Amino acid sequence: MGHETRSRVARAAWRRTAQRTASVAGRLRGTRGRPDDAGMATAEYAIATLAAVGFAGVLVVVLKGSEVKGLLSGIVRQALGG
């Protein structure tokens, strides 16, 4: 087999592999040739919710400290004029 024939065979094999990959990816997405972001919004909401819960947990721990309670009480007293 000559060099030219091997190159042609290799290119054809590469094309078939690329087509199969695109076909499998299309089946996994549920479409062919069209990007589909149907599940992205749900995943983004889940990540944002987990981040918010983590931040709230840290905030609760910080606010339970006696120093922070004293500072917040002082701010509230000052705001109420007492």
Coordinates of C-alpha atoms in Angstrom, one line a residue:
M1 CA 0.0 0.0 0.0
G2 CA 1.5 3.3 -1.0
H3 CA 1.7 6.5 1.1
E4 CA -1.1 8.2 -0.7
T5 CA -3.4 5.2 -0.2
R6 CA -2.6 5.0 3.5
S7 CA -3.3 8.7 3.9
R8 CA -6.6 8.4 2.2
V9 CA -7.6 5.4 4.4
A10 CA -6.5 7.2 7.5
R11 CA -8.5 10.3 6.6
A12 CA -11.6 8.1 5.9
A13 CA -11.1 6.3 9.3
W14 CA -10.8 9.7 11.0
R15 CA -14.0 10.9 9.4
R16 CA -15.9 7.8 10.4
T17 CA -14.7 8.1 14.0
A18 CA -15.6 11.8 14.1
Q19 CA -19.1 11.0 12.7
R20 CA -19.6 8.2 15.3
T21 CA -18.5 10.6 18.0
A22 CA -20.9 13.3 16.9
S23 CA -23.7 10.7 16.6
V24 CA -23.2 9.4 20.1
A25 CA -22.9 12.9 21.5
G26 CA -26.1 13.9 19.6
R27 CA -28.0 10.9 21.1
L28 CA -26.8 11.7 24.6
R29 CA -28.0 15.3 24.1
G30 CA -31.2 14.1 22.5
T31 CA -30.6 16.0 19.3
R32 CA -28.3 15.9 16.4
G33 CA -26.3 18.9 15.2
R34 CA -28.0 21.4 17.5
P35 CA -26.7 22.3 20.9
D36 CA -29.1 21.5 23.8
D37 CA -28.7 23.2 27.2
A38 CA -32.0 21.8 28.6
G39 CA -30.4 20.6 31.9
M40 CA -28.0 23.5 32.4
A41 CA -30.4 25.8 34.2
T42 CA -31.3 23.2 36.7
A43 CA -27.6 22.4 37.4
E44 CA -26.8 26.1 37.8
Y45 CA -29.7 26.5 40.3
A46 CA -28.5 23.5 42.3
I47 CA -25.0 24.9 42.5
A48 CA -26.2 28.3 43.5
T49 CA -28.5 26.8 46.1
L50 CA -25.7 24.8 47.6
A51 CA -23.4 27.9 47.7
A52 CA -26.2 29.9 49.4
V53 CA -26.8 27.2 52.0
G54 CA -23.0 27.0 52.7
F55 CA -22.8 30.8 53.1
A56 CA -25.8 30.8 55.4
G57 CA -24.2 28.1 57.5
V58 CA -21.0 30.1 57.9
L59 CA -23.0 33.3 58.6
V60 CA -25.0 31.5 61.4
V61 CA -21.7 30.3 63.0
V62 CA -20.2 33.8 62.8
L63 CA -23.4 35.5 64.2
K64 CA -23.6 33.1 67.1
G65 CA -20.3 34.4 68.5
S66 CA -20.5 36.6 71.6
E67 CA -18.4 39.4 70.0
V68 CA -20.7 39.7 67.0
K69 CA -23.8 39.6 69.3
G70 CA -22.3 42.5 71.3
L71 CA -21.6 44.5 68.2
L72 CA -25.0 44.0 66.7
S73 CA -26.7 44.9 70.0
G74 CA -24.7 48.1 70.2
I75 CA -25.7 49.0 66.6
V76 CA -29.4 48.4 67.3
R77 CA -29.3 50.4 70.6
Q78 CA -27.5 53.3 68.8
A79 CA -30.0 53.2 65.9
L80 CA -32.9 53.3 68.4
G81 CA -31.4 56.2 70.2
G82 CA -30.9 54.4 73.5

